[in-house]
Amino acid sequence: SGIDVSNKEVKNELKKIVDSEMKSKPLSDDKLVALLNGKGYNLARRTVAKYREQLSIPVARLRKEL
């Protein structure tokens, strides 16, 4: 399968993206998938959701800060 990256690497990348997102406009799982795919990680949305949950990152609407 294309590039085999450890899910640890993907989780690190996911965390970096979430840490640097605008808190007033948090990224949806779909946007996270698009960004990760753009970086060469070919992931399904449910995989991204699973990793996000494993990292204890809440869904976008719960990350929103004014």
PDB file of N, CA and C in Angstrom:
ATOM      1  N   SER A   1       0.847  -1.205   0.000  1.00  0.00           N
ATOM      2  CA  SER A   1       0.000   0.000   0.000  1.00  0.00           C
ATOM      3  C   SER A   1       0.873   1.241   0.000  1.00  0.00           C
ATOM      4  N   GLY A   2       0.938   1.908  -1.101  1.00  0.00           N
ATOM      5  CA  GLY A   2       1.650   3.194  -1.244  1.00  0.00           C
ATOM      6  C   GLY A   2       2.738   3.407  -0.234  1.00  0.00           C
ATOM      7  N   ILE A   3       2.550   4.369   0.622  1.00  0.00           N
ATOM      8  CA  ILE A   3       3.536   4.646   1.658  1.00  0.00           C
ATOM      9  C   ILE A   3       3.011   4.080   2.969  1.00  0.00           C
ATOM     10  N   ASP A   4       3.823   3.288   3.632  1.00  0.00           N
ATOM     11  CA  ASP A   4       3.423   2.816   4.947  1.00  0.00           C
ATOM     12  C   ASP A   4       4.032   3.726   6.003  1.00  0.00           C
ATOM     13  N   VAL A   5       3.185   4.498   6.630  1.00  0.00           N
ATOM     14  CA  VAL A   5       3.681   5.337   7.718  1.00  0.00           C
ATOM     15  C   VAL A   5       3.063   4.821   9.001  1.00  0.00           C
ATOM     16  N   SER A   6       3.796   4.963  10.082  1.00  0.00           N
ATOM     17  CA  SER A   6       3.249   4.492  11.348  1.00  0.00           C
ATOM     18  C   SER A   6       2.096   5.396  11.744  1.00  0.00           C
ATOM     19  N   ASN A   7       1.103   4.805  12.398  1.00  0.00           N
ATOM     20  CA  ASN A   7      -0.014   5.637  12.812  1.00  0.00           C
ATOM     21  C   ASN A   7       0.435   6.651  13.854  1.00  0.00           C
ATOM     22  N   LYS A   8       1.578   6.390  14.486  1.00  0.00           N
ATOM     23  CA  LYS A   8       2.128   7.355  15.434  1.00  0.00           C
ATOM     24  C   LYS A   8       2.502   8.647  14.705  1.00  0.00           C
ATOM     25  N   GLU A   9       3.121   8.474  13.531  1.00  0.00           N
ATOM     26  CA  GLU A   9       3.512   9.625  12.726  1.00  0.00           C
ATOM     27  C   GLU A   9       2.279  10.415  12.292  1.00  0.00           C
ATOM     28  N   VAL A  10       1.255   9.687  11.855  1.00  0.00           N
ATOM     29  CA  VAL A  10       0.019  10.338  11.418  1.00  0.00           C
ATOM     30  C   VAL A  10      -0.619  11.090  12.585  1.00  0.00           C
ATOM     31  N   LYS A  11      -0.632  10.469  13.757  1.00  0.00           N
ATOM     32  CA  LYS A  11      -1.223  11.111  14.936  1.00  0.00           C
ATOM     33  C   LYS A  11      -0.455  12.383  15.302  1.00  0.00           C
ATOM     34  N   ASN A  12       0.878  12.322  15.199  1.00  0.00           N
ATOM     35  CA  ASN A  12       1.681  13.526  15.473  1.00  0.00           C
ATOM     36  C   ASN A  12       1.297  14.648  14.529  1.00  0.00           C
ATOM     37  N   GLU A  13       1.151  14.304  13.255  1.00  0.00           N
ATOM     38  CA  GLU A  13       0.788  15.285  12.239  1.00  0.00           C
ATOM     39  C   GLU A  13      -0.608  15.845  12.521  1.00  0.00           C
ATOM     40  N   LEU A  14      -1.534  14.958  12.859  1.00  0.00           N
ATOM     41  CA  LEU A  14      -2.905  15.361  13.181  1.00  0.00           C
ATOM     42  C   LEU A  14      -2.907  16.333  14.355  1.00  0.00           C
ATOM     43  N   LYS A  15      -2.121  16.010  15.381  1.00  0.00           N
ATOM     44  CA  LYS A  15      -2.053  16.861  16.556  1.00  0.00           C
ATOM     45  C   LYS A  15      -1.482  18.231  16.202  1.00  0.00           C
ATOM     46  N   LYS A  16      -0.435  18.247  15.353  1.00  0.00           N
ATOM     47  CA  LYS A  16       0.162  19.519  14.931  1.00  0.00           C
ATOM     48  C   LYS A  16      -0.868  20.394  14.213  1.00  0.00           C
ATOM     49  N   ILE A  17      -1.623  19.751  13.309  1.00  0.00           N
ATOM     50  CA  ILE A  17      -2.636  20.498  12.551  1.00  0.00           C
ATOM     51  C   ILE A  17      -3.673  21.093  13.499  1.00  0.00           C
ATOM     52  N   VAL A  18      -4.168  20.270  14.429  1.00  0.00           N
ATOM     53  CA  VAL A  18      -5.197  20.755  15.363  1.00  0.00           C
ATOM     54  C   VAL A  18      -4.627  21.836  16.277  1.00  0.00           C
ATOM     55  N   ASP A  19      -3.382  21.648  16.719  1.00  0.00           N
ATOM     56  CA  ASP A  19      -2.767  22.644  17.598  1.00  0.00           C
ATOM     57  C   ASP A  19      -2.610  23.999  16.909  1.00  0.00           C
ATOM     58  N   SER A  20      -2.454  23.972  15.581  1.00  0.00           N
ATOM     59  CA  SER A  20      -2.201  25.230  14.881  1.00  0.00           C
ATOM     60  C   SER A  20      -3.439  25.795  14.189  1.00  0.00           C
ATOM     61  N   GLU A  21      -4.584  25.116  14.339  1.00  0.00           N
ATOM     62  CA  GLU A  21      -5.798  25.626  13.688  1.00  0.00           C
ATOM     63  C   GLU A  21      -6.285  26.889  14.399  1.00  0.00           C
ATOM     64  N   MET A  22      -7.090  27.667  13.692  1.00  0.00           N
ATOM     65  CA  MET A  22      -7.689  28.830  14.322  1.00  0.00           C
ATOM     66  C   MET A  22      -8.781  28.341  15.254  1.00  0.00           C
ATOM     67  N   LYS A  23      -8.682  28.707  16.528  1.00  0.00           N
ATOM     68  CA  LYS A  23      -9.640  28.196  17.505  1.00  0.00           C
ATOM     69  C   LYS A  23     -11.051  28.708  17.233  1.00  0.00           C
ATOM     70  N   SER A  24     -11.168  29.826  16.546  1.00  0.00           N
ATOM     71  CA  SER A  24     -12.504  30.336  16.224  1.00  0.00           C
ATOM     72  C   SER A  24     -13.132  29.571  15.067  1.00  0.00           C
ATOM     73  N   LYS A  25     -12.268  28.887  14.277  1.00  0.00           N
ATOM     74  CA  LYS A  25     -12.770  28.100  13.142  1.00  0.00           C
ATOM     75  C   LYS A  25     -12.077  26.755  13.102  1.00  0.00           C
ATOM     76  N   PRO A  26     -12.404  25.875  14.060  1.00  0.00           N
ATOM     77  CA  PRO A  26     -11.738  24.567  14.074  1.00  0.00           C
ATOM     78  C   PRO A  26     -12.057  23.755  12.820  1.00  0.00           C
ATOM     79  N   LEU A  27     -11.146  22.881  12.467  1.00  0.00           N
ATOM     80  CA  LEU A  27     -11.282  22.095  11.245  1.00  0.00           C
ATOM     81  C   LEU A  27     -12.162  20.874  11.458  1.00  0.00           C
ATOM     82  N   SER A  28     -13.056  20.635  10.512  1.00  0.00           N
ATOM     83  CA  SER A  28     -13.890  19.434  10.565  1.00  0.00           C
ATOM     84  C   SER A  28     -13.027  18.211  10.244  1.00  0.00           C
ATOM     85  N   ASP A  29     -13.542  17.033  10.565  1.00  0.00           N
ATOM     86  CA  ASP A  29     -12.811  15.809  10.223  1.00  0.00           C
ATOM     87  C   ASP A  29     -12.546  15.749   8.718  1.00  0.00           C
ATOM     88  N   ASP A  30     -13.524  16.191   7.914  1.00  0.00           N
ATOM     89  CA  ASP A  30     -13.330  16.183   6.452  1.00  0.00           C
ATOM     90  C   ASP A  30     -12.151  17.060   6.053  1.00  0.00           C
ATOM     91  N   LYS A  31     -12.037  18.234   6.692  1.00  0.00           N
ATOM     92  CA  LYS A  31     -10.921  19.130   6.384  1.00  0.00           C
ATOM     93  C   LYS A  31      -9.606  18.520   6.847  1.00  0.00           C
ATOM     94  N   LEU A  32      -9.644  17.875   8.010  1.00  0.00           N
ATOM     95  CA  LEU A  32      -8.431  17.216   8.512  1.00  0.00           C
ATOM     96  C   LEU A  32      -7.984  16.124   7.546  1.00  0.00           C
ATOM     97  N   VAL A  33      -8.950  15.355   7.034  1.00  0.00           N
ATOM     98  CA  VAL A  33      -8.643  14.304   6.059  1.00  0.00           C
ATOM     99  C   VAL A  33      -7.979  14.918   4.830  1.00  0.00           C
ATOM    100  N   ALA A  34      -8.570  16.010   4.326  1.00  0.00           N
ATOM    101  CA  ALA A  34      -8.036  16.666   3.125  1.00  0.00           C
ATOM    102  C   ALA A  34      -6.614  17.162   3.361  1.00  0.00           C
ATOM    103  N   LEU A  35      -6.364  17.758   4.516  1.00  0.00           N
ATOM    104  CA  LEU A  35      -5.030  18.266   4.829  1.00  0.00           C
ATOM    105  C   LEU A  35      -4.019  17.130   4.946  1.00  0.00           C
ATOM    106  N   LEU A  36      -4.410  16.058   5.629  1.00  0.00           N
ATOM    107  CA  LEU A  36      -3.497  14.921   5.785  1.00  0.00           C
ATOM    108  C   LEU A  36      -3.246  14.237   4.443  1.00  0.00           C
ATOM    109  N   ASN A  37      -4.297  14.104   3.631  1.00  0.00           N
ATOM    110  CA  ASN A  37      -4.112  13.515   2.302  1.00  0.00           C
ATOM    111  C   ASN A  37      -3.185  14.389   1.467  1.00  0.00           C
ATOM    112  N   GLY A  38      -3.315  15.712   1.632  1.00  0.00           N
ATOM    113  CA  GLY A  38      -2.439  16.646   0.920  1.00  0.00           C
ATOM    114  C   GLY A  38      -0.986  16.490   1.315  1.00  0.00           C
ATOM    115  N   LYS A  39      -0.749  16.002   2.525  1.00  0.00           N
ATOM    116  CA  LYS A  39       0.618  15.770   2.998  1.00  0.00           C
ATOM    117  C   LYS A  39       1.097  14.368   2.625  1.00  0.00           C
ATOM    118  N   GLY A  40       0.251  13.632   1.901  1.00  0.00           N
ATOM    119  CA  GLY A  40       0.678  12.321   1.443  1.00  0.00           C
ATOM    120  C   GLY A  40       0.211  11.163   2.308  1.00  0.00           C
ATOM    121  N   TYR A  41      -0.580  11.448   3.333  1.00  0.00           N
ATOM    122  CA  TYR A  41      -1.140  10.360   4.148  1.00  0.00           C
ATOM    123  C   TYR A  41      -2.506  10.038   3.571  1.00  0.00           C
ATOM    124  N   ASN A  42      -2.658   8.830   3.060  1.00  0.00           N
ATOM    125  CA  ASN A  42      -3.925   8.475   2.423  1.00  0.00           C
ATOM    126  C   ASN A  42      -4.843   7.837   3.461  1.00  0.00           C
ATOM    127  N   LEU A  43      -5.738   8.632   4.022  1.00  0.00           N
ATOM    128  CA  LEU A  43      -6.543   8.171   5.143  1.00  0.00           C
ATOM    129  C   LEU A  43      -8.029   8.303   4.872  1.00  0.00           C
ATOM    130  N   ALA A  44      -8.780   7.389   5.454  1.00  0.00           N
ATOM    131  CA  ALA A  44     -10.239   7.500   5.419  1.00  0.00           C
ATOM    132  C   ALA A  44     -10.683   8.393   6.575  1.00  0.00           C
ATOM    133  N   ARG A  45     -11.846   8.998   6.398  1.00  0.00           N
ATOM    134  CA  ARG A  45     -12.352   9.900   7.428  1.00  0.00           C
ATOM    135  C   ARG A  45     -12.527   9.179   8.764  1.00  0.00           C
ATOM    136  N   ARG A  46     -13.011   7.936   8.709  1.00  0.00           N
ATOM    137  CA  ARG A  46     -13.224   7.223   9.982  1.00  0.00           C
ATOM    138  C   ARG A  46     -11.897   6.945  10.687  1.00  0.00           C
ATOM    139  N   THR A  47     -10.828   6.780   9.904  1.00  0.00           N
ATOM    140  CA  THR A  47      -9.506   6.583  10.505  1.00  0.00           C
ATOM    141  C   THR A  47      -9.071   7.839  11.224  1.00  0.00           C
ATOM    142  N   VAL A  48      -9.254   8.985  10.565  1.00  0.00           N
ATOM    143  CA  VAL A  48      -8.895  10.266  11.176  1.00  0.00           C
ATOM    144  C   VAL A  48      -9.725  10.485  12.445  1.00  0.00           C
ATOM    145  N   ALA A  49     -11.019  10.162  12.375  1.00  0.00           N
ATOM    146  CA  ALA A  49     -11.884  10.315  13.554  1.00  0.00           C
ATOM    147  C   ALA A  49     -11.393   9.421  14.697  1.00  0.00           C
ATOM    148  N   LYS A  50     -10.982   8.199  14.348  1.00  0.00           N
ATOM    149  CA  LYS A  50     -10.495   7.247  15.356  1.00  0.00           C
ATOM    150  C   LYS A  50      -9.219   7.783  16.011  1.00  0.00           C
ATOM    151  N   TYR A  51      -8.280   8.262  15.197  1.00  0.00           N
ATOM    152  CA  TYR A  51      -7.031   8.809  15.733  1.00  0.00           C
ATOM    153  C   TYR A  51      -7.311  10.030  16.596  1.00  0.00           C
ATOM    154  N   ARG A  52      -8.230  10.870  16.139  1.00  0.00           N
ATOM    155  CA  ARG A  52      -8.571  12.085  16.890  1.00  0.00           C
ATOM    156  C   ARG A  52      -9.098  11.690  18.269  1.00  0.00           C
ATOM    157  N   GLU A  53      -9.958  10.678  18.298  1.00  0.00           N
ATOM    158  CA  GLU A  53     -10.493  10.214  19.578  1.00  0.00           C
ATOM    159  C   GLU A  53      -9.396   9.612  20.454  1.00  0.00           C
ATOM    160  N   GLN A  54      -8.491   8.852  19.853  1.00  0.00           N
ATOM    161  CA  GLN A  54      -7.388   8.257  20.622  1.00  0.00           C
ATOM    162  C   GLN A  54      -6.486   9.340  21.216  1.00  0.00           C
ATOM    163  N   LEU A  55      -6.403  10.485  20.550  1.00  0.00           N
ATOM    164  CA  LEU A  55      -5.590  11.600  21.043  1.00  0.00           C
ATOM    165  C   LEU A  55      -6.380  12.480  22.006  1.00  0.00           C
ATOM    166  N   SER A  56      -7.642  12.085  22.281  1.00  0.00           N
ATOM    167  CA  SER A  56      -8.529  12.866  23.148  1.00  0.00           C
ATOM    168  C   SER A  56      -8.762  14.278  22.622  1.00  0.00           C
ATOM    169  N   ILE A  57      -8.827  14.395  21.304  1.00  0.00           N
ATOM    170  CA  ILE A  57      -9.145  15.678  20.677  1.00  0.00           C
ATOM    171  C   ILE A  57     -10.646  15.666  20.386  1.00  0.00           C
ATOM    172  N   PRO A  58     -11.398  16.606  20.964  1.00  0.00           N
ATOM    173  CA  PRO A  58     -12.842  16.602  20.709  1.00  0.00           C
ATOM    174  C   PRO A  58     -13.185  16.993  19.266  1.00  0.00           C
ATOM    175  N   VAL A  59     -14.425  16.740  18.875  1.00  0.00           N
ATOM    176  CA  VAL A  59     -14.859  17.129  17.537  1.00  0.00           C
ATOM    177  C   VAL A  59     -14.770  18.644  17.387  1.00  0.00           C
ATOM    178  N   ALA A  60     -14.766  19.103  16.138  1.00  0.00           N
ATOM    179  CA  ALA A  60     -14.528  20.517  15.838  1.00  0.00           C
ATOM    180  C   ALA A  60     -15.434  21.448  16.636  1.00  0.00           C
ATOM    181  N   ARG A  61     -16.727  21.157  16.682  1.00  0.00           N
ATOM    182  CA  ARG A  61     -17.620  22.107  17.337  1.00  0.00           C
ATOM    183  C   ARG A  61     -17.350  22.237  18.818  1.00  0.00           C
ATOM    184  N   LEU A  62     -16.730  21.215  19.417  1.00  0.00           N
ATOM    185  CA  LEU A  62     -16.379  21.298  20.829  1.00  0.00           C
ATOM    186  C   LEU A  62     -15.009  21.947  21.049  1.00  0.00           C
ATOM    187  N   ARG A  63     -14.223  22.075  19.964  1.00  0.00           N
ATOM    188  CA  ARG A  63     -12.922  22.754  20.078  1.00  0.00           C
ATOM    189  C   ARG A  63     -13.062  24.252  19.860  1.00  0.00           C
ATOM    190  N   LYS A  64     -14.240  24.667  19.423  1.00  0.00           N
ATOM    191  CA  LYS A  64     -14.411  26.073  19.059  1.00  0.00           C
ATOM    192  C   LYS A  64     -14.268  26.980  20.282  1.00  0.00           C
ATOM    193  N   GLU A  65     -13.452  27.999  20.131  1.00  0.00           N
ATOM    194  CA  GLU A  65     -13.307  28.990  21.184  1.00  0.00           C
ATOM    195  C   GLU A  65     -13.540  30.354  20.575  1.00  0.00           C
ATOM    196  N   LEU A  66     -14.210  31.204  21.326  1.00  0.00           N
ATOM    197  CA  LEU A  66     -14.508  32.532  20.791  1.00  0.00           C
ATOM    198  C   LEU A  66     -13.360  33.500  21.037  1.00  0.00           C
TER     199      LEU A  66
END
